[in-house]
Coordinates of C-alpha atoms and ligand atoms in Angstrom, one line a residue:
X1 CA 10.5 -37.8 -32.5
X2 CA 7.2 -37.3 -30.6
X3 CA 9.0 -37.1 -27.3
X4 CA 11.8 -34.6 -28.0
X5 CA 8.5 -32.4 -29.8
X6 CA 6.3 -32.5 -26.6
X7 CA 9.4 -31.9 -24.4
X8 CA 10.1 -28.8 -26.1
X9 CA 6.1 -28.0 -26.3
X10 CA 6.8 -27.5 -22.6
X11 CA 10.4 -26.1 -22.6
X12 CA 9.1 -23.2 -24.9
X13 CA 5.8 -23.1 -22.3
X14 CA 7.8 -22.3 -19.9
X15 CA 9.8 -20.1 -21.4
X16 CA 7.4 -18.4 -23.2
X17 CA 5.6 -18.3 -19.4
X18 CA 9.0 -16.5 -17.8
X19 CA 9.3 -13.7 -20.4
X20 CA 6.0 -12.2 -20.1
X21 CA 6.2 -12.4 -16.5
X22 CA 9.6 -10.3 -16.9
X23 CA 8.0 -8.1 -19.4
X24 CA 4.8 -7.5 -16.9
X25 CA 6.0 -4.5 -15.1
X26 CA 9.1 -4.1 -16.7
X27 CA 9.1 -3.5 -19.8
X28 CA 10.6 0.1 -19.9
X29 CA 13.8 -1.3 -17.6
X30 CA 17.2 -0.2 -18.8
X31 CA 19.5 -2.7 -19.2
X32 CA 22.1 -1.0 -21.4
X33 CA 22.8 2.0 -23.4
X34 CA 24.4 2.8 -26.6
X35 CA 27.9 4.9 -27.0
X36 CA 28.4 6.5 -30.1
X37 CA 31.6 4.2 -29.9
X38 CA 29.6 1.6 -30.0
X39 CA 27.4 2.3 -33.3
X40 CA 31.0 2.9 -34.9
X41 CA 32.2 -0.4 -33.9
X42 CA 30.2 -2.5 -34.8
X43 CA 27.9 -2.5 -31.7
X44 CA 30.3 -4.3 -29.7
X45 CA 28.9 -5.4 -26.2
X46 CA 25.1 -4.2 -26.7
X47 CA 22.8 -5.8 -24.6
X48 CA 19.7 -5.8 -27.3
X49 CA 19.8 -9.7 -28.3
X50 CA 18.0 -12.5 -26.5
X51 CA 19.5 -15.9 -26.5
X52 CA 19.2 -18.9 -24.2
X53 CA 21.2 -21.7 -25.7
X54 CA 24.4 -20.3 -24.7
X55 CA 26.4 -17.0 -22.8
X56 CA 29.9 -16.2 -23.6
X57 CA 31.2 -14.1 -20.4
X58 CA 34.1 -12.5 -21.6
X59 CA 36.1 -13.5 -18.5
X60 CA 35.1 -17.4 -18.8
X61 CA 34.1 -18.0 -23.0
X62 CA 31.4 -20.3 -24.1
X63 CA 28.9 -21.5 -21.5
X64 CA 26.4 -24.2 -23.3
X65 CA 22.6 -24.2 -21.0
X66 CA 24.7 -23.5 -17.9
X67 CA 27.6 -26.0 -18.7
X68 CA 31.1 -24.4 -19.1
X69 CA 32.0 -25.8 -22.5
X70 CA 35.2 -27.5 -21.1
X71 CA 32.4 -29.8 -19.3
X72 CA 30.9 -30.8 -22.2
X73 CA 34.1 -32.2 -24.0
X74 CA 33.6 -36.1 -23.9
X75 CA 29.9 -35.9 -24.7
X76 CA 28.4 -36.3 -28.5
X77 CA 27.3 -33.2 -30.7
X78 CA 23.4 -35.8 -30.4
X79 CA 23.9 -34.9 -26.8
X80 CA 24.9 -31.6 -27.4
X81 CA 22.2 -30.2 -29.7
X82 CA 18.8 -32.3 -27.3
X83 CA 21.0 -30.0 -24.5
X84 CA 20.6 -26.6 -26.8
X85 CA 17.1 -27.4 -27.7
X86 CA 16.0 -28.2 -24.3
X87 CA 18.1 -27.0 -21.6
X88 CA 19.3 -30.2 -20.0
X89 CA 21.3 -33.2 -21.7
X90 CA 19.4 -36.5 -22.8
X91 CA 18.4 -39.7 -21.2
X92 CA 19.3 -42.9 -23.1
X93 CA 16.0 -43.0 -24.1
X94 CA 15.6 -39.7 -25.5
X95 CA 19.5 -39.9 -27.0
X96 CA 18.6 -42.6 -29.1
X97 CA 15.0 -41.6 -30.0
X98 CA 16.9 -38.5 -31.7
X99 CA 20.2 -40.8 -33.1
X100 CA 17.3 -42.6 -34.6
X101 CA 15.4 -39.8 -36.1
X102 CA 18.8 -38.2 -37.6
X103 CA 19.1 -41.6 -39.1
X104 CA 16.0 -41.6 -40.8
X105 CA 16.4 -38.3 -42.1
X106 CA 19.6 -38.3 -43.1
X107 CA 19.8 -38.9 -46.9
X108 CA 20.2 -35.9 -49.1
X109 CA 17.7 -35.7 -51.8
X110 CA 18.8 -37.2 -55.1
X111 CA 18.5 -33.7 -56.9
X112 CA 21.3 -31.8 -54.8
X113 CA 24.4 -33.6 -56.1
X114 CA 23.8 -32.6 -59.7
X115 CA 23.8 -29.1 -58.3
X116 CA 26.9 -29.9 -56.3
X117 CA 28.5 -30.9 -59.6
X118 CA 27.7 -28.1 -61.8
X119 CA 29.9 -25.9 -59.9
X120 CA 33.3 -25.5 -61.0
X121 CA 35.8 -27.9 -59.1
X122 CA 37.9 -24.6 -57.3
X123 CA 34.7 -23.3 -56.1
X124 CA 35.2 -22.8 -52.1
X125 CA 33.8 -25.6 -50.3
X126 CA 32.4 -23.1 -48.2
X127 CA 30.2 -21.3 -51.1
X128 CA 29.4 -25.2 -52.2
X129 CA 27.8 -25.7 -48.9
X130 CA 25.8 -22.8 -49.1
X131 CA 24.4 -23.7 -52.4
X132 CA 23.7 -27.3 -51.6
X133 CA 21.8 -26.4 -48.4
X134 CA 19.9 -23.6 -50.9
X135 CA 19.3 -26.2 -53.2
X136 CA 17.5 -28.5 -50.8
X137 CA 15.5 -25.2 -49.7
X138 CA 12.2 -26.8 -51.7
X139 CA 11.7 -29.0 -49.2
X140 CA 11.3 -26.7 -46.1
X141 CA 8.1 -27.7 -44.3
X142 CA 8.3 -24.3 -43.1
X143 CA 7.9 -22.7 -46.6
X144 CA 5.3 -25.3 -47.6
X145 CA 3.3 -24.6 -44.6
X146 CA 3.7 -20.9 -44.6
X147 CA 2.0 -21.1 -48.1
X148 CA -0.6 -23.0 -46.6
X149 CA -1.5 -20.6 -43.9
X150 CA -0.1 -22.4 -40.9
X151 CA -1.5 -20.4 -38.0
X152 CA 1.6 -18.1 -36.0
X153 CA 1.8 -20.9 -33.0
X154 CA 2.9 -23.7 -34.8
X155 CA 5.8 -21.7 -36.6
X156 CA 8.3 -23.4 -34.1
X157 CA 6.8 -26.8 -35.2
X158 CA 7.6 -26.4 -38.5
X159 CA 11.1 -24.6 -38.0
X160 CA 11.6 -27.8 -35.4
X161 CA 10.8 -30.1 -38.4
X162 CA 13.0 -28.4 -40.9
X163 CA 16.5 -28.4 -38.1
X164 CA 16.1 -32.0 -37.8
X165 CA 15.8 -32.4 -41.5
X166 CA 19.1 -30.0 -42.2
X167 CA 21.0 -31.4 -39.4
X168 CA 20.3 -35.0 -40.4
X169 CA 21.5 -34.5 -44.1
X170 CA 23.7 -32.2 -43.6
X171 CA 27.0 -34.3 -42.4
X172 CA 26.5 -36.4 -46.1
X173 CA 26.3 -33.1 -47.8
X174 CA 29.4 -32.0 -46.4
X175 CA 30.7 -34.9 -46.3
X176 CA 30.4 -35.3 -50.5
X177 CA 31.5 -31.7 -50.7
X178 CA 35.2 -32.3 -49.2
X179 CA 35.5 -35.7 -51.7
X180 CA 34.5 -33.8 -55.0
X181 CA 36.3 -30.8 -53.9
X182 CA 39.5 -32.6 -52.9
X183 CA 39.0 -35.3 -55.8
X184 CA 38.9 -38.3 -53.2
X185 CA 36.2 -40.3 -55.2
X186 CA 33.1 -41.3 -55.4
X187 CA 30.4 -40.3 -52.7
X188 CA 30.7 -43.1 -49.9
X189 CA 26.6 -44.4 -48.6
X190 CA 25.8 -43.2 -45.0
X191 CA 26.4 -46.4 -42.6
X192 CA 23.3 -46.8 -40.8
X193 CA 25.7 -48.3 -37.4
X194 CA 27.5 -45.4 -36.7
X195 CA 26.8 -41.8 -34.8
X196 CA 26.7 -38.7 -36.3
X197 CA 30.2 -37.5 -35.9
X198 CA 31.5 -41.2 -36.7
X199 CA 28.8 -41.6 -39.4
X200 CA 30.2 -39.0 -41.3
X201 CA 34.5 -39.4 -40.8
X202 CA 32.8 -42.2 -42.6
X203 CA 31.8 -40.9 -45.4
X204 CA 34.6 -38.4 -45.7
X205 CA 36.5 -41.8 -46.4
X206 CA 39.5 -40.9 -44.4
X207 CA 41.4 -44.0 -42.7
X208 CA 40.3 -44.0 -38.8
X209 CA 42.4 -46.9 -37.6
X210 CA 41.5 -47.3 -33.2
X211 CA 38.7 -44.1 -34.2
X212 CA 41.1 -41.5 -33.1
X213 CA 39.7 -39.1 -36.0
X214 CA 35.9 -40.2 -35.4
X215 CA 36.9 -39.0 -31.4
X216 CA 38.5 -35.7 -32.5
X217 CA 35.2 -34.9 -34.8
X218 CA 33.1 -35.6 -32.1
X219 CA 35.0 -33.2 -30.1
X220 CA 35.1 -30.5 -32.7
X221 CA 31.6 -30.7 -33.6
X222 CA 30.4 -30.0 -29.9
X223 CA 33.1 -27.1 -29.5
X224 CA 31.4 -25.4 -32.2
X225 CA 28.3 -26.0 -31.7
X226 CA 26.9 -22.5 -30.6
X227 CA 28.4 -19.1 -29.2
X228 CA 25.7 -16.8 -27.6
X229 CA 23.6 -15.2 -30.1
X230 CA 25.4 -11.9 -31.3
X231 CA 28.5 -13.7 -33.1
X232 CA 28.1 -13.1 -36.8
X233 CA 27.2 -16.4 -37.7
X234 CA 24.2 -17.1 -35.1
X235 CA 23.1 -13.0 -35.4
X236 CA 22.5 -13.1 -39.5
X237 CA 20.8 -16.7 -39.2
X238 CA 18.6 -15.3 -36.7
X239 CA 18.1 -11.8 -38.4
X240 CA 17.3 -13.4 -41.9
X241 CA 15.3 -16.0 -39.9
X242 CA 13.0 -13.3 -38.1
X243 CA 11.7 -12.7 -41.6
X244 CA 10.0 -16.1 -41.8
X245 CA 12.8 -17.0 -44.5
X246 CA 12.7 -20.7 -43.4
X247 CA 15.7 -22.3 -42.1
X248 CA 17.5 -23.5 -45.0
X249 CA 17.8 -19.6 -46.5
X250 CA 18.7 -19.0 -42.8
X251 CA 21.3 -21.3 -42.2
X252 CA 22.9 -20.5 -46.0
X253 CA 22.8 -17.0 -44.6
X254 CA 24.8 -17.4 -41.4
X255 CA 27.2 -20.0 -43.3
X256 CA 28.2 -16.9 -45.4
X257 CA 28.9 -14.9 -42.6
X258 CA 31.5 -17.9 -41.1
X259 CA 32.9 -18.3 -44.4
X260 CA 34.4 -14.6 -43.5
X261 CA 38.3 -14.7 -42.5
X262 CA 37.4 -13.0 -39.1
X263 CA 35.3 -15.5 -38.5
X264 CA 35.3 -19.4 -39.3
X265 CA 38.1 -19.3 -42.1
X266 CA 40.0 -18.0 -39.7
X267 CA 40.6 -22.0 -38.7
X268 CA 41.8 -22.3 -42.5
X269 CA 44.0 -19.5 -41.9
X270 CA 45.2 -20.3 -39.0
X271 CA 47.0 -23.2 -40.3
X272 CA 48.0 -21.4 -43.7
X273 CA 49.7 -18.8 -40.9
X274 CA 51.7 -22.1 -39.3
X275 CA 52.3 -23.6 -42.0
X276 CA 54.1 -20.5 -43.4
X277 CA 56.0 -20.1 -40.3
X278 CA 56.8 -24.0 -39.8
X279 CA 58.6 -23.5 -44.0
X280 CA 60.3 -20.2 -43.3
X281 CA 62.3 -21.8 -40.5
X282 CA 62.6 -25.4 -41.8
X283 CA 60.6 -27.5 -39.3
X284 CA 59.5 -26.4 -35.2
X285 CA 60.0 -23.3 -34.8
X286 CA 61.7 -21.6 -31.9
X287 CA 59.5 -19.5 -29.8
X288 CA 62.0 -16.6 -30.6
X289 CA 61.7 -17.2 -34.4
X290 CA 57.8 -17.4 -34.0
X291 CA 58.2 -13.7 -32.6
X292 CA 59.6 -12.6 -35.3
X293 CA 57.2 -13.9 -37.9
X294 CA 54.0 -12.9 -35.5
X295 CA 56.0 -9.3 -35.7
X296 CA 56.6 -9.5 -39.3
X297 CA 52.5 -9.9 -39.9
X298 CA 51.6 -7.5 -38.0
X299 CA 54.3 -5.0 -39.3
X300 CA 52.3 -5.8 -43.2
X301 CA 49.2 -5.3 -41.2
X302 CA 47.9 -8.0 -41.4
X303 CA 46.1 -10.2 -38.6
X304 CA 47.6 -13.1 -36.8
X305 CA 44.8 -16.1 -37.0
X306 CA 43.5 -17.8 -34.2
X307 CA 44.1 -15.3 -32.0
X308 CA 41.7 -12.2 -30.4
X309 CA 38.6 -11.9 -30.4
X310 CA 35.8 -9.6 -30.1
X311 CA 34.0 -10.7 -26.7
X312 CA 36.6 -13.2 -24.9
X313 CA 39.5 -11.3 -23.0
X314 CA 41.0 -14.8 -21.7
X315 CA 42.3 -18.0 -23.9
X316 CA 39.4 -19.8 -25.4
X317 CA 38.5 -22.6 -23.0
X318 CA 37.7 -24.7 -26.9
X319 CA 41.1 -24.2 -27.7
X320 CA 42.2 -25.7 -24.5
X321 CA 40.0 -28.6 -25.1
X322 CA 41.6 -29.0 -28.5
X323 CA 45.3 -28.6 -26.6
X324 CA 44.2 -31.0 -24.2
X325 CA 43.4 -33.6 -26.9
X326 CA 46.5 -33.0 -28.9
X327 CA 48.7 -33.7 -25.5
X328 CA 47.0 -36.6 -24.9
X329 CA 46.9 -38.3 -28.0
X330 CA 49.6 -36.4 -30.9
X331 CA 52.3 -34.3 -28.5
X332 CA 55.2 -35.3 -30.9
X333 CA 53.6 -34.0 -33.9
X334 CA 55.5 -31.1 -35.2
X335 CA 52.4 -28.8 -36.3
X336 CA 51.3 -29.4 -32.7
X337 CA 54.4 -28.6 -31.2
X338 CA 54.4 -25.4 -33.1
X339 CA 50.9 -24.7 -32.1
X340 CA 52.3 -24.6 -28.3
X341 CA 55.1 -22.6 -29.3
X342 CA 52.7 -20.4 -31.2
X343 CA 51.0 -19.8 -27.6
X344 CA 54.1 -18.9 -26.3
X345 CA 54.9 -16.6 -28.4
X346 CA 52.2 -14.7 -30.2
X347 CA 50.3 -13.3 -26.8
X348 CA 53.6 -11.5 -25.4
X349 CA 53.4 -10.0 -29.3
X350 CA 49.8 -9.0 -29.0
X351 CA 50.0 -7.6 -26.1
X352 CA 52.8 -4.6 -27.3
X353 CA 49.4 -3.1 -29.0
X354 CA 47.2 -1.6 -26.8
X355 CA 44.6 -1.5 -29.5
X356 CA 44.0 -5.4 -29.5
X357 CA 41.8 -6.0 -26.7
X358 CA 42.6 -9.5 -26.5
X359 CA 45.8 -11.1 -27.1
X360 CA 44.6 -15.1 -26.4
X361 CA 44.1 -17.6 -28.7
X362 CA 40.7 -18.5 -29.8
X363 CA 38.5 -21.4 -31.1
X364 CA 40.7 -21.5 -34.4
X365 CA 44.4 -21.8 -33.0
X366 CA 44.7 -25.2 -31.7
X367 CA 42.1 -27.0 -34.6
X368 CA 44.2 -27.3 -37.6
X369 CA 47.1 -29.0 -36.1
X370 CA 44.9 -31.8 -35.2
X371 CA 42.8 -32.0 -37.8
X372 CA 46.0 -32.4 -40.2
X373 CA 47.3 -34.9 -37.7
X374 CA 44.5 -37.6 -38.7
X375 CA 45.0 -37.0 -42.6
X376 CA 42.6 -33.8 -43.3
X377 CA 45.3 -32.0 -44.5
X378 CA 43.3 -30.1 -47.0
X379 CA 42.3 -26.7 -44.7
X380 CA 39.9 -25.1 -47.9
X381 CA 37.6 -27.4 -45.7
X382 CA 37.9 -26.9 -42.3
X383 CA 35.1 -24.2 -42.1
X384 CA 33.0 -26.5 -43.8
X385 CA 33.4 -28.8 -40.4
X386 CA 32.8 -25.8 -38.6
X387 CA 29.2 -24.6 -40.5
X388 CA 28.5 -28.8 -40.0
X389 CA 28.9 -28.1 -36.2
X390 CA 27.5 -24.6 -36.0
X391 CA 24.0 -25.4 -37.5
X392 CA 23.6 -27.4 -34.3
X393 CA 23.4 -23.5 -32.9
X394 CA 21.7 -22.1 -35.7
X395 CA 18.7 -24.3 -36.1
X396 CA 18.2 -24.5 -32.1
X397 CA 18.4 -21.0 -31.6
X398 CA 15.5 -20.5 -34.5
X399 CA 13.1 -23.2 -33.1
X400 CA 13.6 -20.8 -29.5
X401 CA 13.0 -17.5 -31.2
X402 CA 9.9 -18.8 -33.4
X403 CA 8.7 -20.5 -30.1
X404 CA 8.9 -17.0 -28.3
X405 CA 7.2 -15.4 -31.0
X406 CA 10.3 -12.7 -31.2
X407 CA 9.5 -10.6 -34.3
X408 CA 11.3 -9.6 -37.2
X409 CA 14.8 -7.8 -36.8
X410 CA 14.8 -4.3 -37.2
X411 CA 17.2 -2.2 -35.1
X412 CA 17.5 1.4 -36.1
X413 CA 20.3 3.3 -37.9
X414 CA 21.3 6.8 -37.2
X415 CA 22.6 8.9 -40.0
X416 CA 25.9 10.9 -39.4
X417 CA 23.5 14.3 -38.7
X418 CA 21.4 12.8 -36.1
X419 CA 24.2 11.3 -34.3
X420 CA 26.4 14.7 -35.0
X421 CA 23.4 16.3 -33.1
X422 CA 22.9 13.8 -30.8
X423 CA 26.6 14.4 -29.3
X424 CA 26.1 18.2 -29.3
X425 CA 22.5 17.8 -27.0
Ligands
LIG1 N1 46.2 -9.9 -35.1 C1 46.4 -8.6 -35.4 N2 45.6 -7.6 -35.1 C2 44.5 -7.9 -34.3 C3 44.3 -9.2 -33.9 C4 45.1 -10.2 -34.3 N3 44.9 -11.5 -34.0 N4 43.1 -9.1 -33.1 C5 42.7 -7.9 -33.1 N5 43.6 -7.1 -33.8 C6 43.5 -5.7 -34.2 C7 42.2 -5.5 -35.0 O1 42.3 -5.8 -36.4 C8 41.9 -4.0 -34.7 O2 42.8 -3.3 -35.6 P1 42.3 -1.9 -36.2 O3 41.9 -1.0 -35.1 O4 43.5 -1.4 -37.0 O5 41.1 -2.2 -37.1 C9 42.4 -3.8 -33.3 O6 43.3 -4.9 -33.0 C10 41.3 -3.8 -32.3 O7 40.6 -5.0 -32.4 P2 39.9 -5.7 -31.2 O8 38.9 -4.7 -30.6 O9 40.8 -6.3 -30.2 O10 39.1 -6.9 -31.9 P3 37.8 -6.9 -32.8 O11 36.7 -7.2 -31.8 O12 37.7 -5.7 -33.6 O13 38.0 -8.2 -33.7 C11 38.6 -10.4 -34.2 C12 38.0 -9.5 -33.2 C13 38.4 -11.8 -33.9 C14 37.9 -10.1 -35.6 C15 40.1 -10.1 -34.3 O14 40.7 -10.4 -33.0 C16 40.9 -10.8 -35.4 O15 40.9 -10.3 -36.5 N6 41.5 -12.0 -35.1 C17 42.2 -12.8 -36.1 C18 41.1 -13.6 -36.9 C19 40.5 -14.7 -36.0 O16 41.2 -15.4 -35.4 N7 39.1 -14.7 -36.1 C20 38.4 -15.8 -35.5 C21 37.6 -15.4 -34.2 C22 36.8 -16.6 -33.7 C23 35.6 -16.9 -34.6 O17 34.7 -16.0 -34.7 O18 35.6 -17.9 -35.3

């Protein structure tokens, strides 16, 4: 792993070299200001973040390091995260020094599945996840090092260390999780011969017969990878991270924040959403029929899931990669078909409320439908595939802010009298 380390060494030179030149001279720029709109909800659109991995242009969606995600749909999440840390995708050479260092790494500690197993069996995989990455939270070279008085520049060294270890372990963690939880069997060995997306449809034990699935995971864990820095996810990793809380308590805290139903369960709703729909009418339903049920949820006030969102004000360009996929390789499945009738329908519904700012589907409307197409029917699980791919995000984003030196989180909050005077000055 020397390689990808001294890479970075310079990446974060550089970097490091660019933002004090920017902050020379310029320090007291504007580059945005702050409604009282905007402290009411929920600082929407603030410009008061830095974050290099990736942009979301609301217009566009998801740009990875300058590649528009839809770009990056046949590559591997190994590709994907050397691309986040560094800014440009791998060599062979550097591909398979990092392949080869997730392998090494890859074993969960022996301590972590009696953990795993003290948890009631109906415990969300979701919350199991979070405790089995807290669980492994001892062995954070970070921590260790902290105690030991590692000097400020070599934080991003040990916060380096500790994402290769997390990501490395963390698709046989996962992958235990969805076999205890869904009572599947045993906990299958990693197989040393396969990638990281492969490696683990592996594990999971699921029947991959021409590797369609092990295709479709590789694909959903590089859509998910990362999504600018202010999503809630990325923005509470990085927050609790800014604290020096190493990156296992990190990552558990930004997990939390995906389990949320606005956020990554919305992918487990989603289907919940189409299945109901799908039962109500007896099979593929018309797009007519699927305006009346969109109608019908929004008329309980409730949300439709998989669609809106609170940056993108065009269809997600991940959910057309996942559409893509499904027309190549499943068009004739029913949940598929109703996912492209869903399309149909549920923006001309959205957009009869002014109030919802965006009435396209996002990352979570096309996933499902897939997903249940290759036999993981079991959707309690599918944020748990989207935390595996997200940490990808997480832990690259931390080794860039510890690199940068960006200090702890602390915006300011304005009590109701200040901001009452405020909009009487
Ligand atoms: N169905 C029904 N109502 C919706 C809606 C949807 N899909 N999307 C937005 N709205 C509503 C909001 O609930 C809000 O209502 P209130 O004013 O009554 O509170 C109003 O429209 C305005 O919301 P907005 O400004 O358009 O959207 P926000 O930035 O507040 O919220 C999001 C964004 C994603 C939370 C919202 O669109 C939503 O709840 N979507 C459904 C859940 C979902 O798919 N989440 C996954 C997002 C992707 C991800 O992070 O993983």
């Amino acid at each position: 792993m020397g390689a990808l380390k001294e890479t970075l060494r310079k990446v974060l030179a550089e970097e490091n070299e660019r933002i004090k030149k920017l902050l020379v001279g310029h320090g007291e720029k504007v580059v945005d200001q702050v409604t009282l709109s905007q402290i009411f909800g929920g600082s929407r659109s603030i410009k008061s973040l830095f974050c290099d991995t990736s942009s979301v242009p609301p217009e566009k969606g998801l740009i990875l390091r300058g590649y528009p995600i839809g770009e990056l749909a046949g590559r591997s999440p190994e590709e994907v995260f050397y691309l986040l840390l560094v800014g440009k995708l791998p060599d062979a050479a550097a591909l398979k020094d990092l392949q080869d260092e997730w392998k090494a790494r890859r074993e969960v500690p022996a301590y972590v599945w009696p953990v795993i197993d003290a948890t009631p069996i109906d415990t969300h995989p979701m919350t199991v996840l979070s405790i089995g990455i807290l669980a492994m939270q001892k062995d954070s070279l970070f921590f260790q090092r902290y105690e030991d008085e590692m000097p400020k520049d070599q934080y991003w060294e040990a916060t380096f260390e500790d994402a290769l270890t997390l990501t490395a372990r963390l698709p046989d963690l996962c992958a235990y999780i969805y076999r205890r939880s869904f009572k599947k069997g045993p906990r299958i060995a990693p197989d040393p011969t396969k990638d990281w997306a492969g490696g683990f449809v592996h594990q999971l034990g699921l029947a991959d017969p021409g590797g369609a699935l092990s295709e479709l995971m590789r694909l959903y864990l590089v859509l998910h990878s990362d999504h600018g820095g202010g999503n809630v996810s990325a923005n509470a990793a990085a927050t609790v991270n800014s604290a020096l809380s190493d990156l296992y308590y990190s990552l558990a805290a930004g997990l939390n924040g995906l389990a949320g139903p606005l956020h990554g369960l919305a992918n487990q709703e989603c289907l919940t959403w189409i299945q109901g729909v799908m039962k109500k009418f007896g099979g593929v339903p018309s797009v007519q029929q699927i305006t009346q049920f969109a109608e019908e949820t929004l008329a309980a006030k409730r949300v439709i899931p998989g669609y809106g969102h609170a940056v993108l004000r065009v269809t997600d360009p991940r959910f057309t990669s996942f559409v893509e996929f499904g027309k190549k390789r499943c068009p004739e499945d029913p949940v598929f078909k109703t996912v492209l009738n869903v399309f149909e329908a549920v923006p001309k519904v959205l957009q009869k409320h002014p109030k919802i700012k965006n009435p396209w589907p996002n990352v979570d409307a096309a996933s499902g439908s897939l997903l249940c197409h290759y036999g993981l029917t079991e959707q309690n699980y599918y944020t748990v595939l989207f935390a595996l791919s997200r940490a990808l995000g997480i832990c690259a984003q931390a080794v860039h802010a510890r690199g940068c030196g960006i200090p702890i989180v602390r915006p300011t909050a304005a009590t109701l009298d200040a901001l009452e005077k405020a909009a009487k000055s």
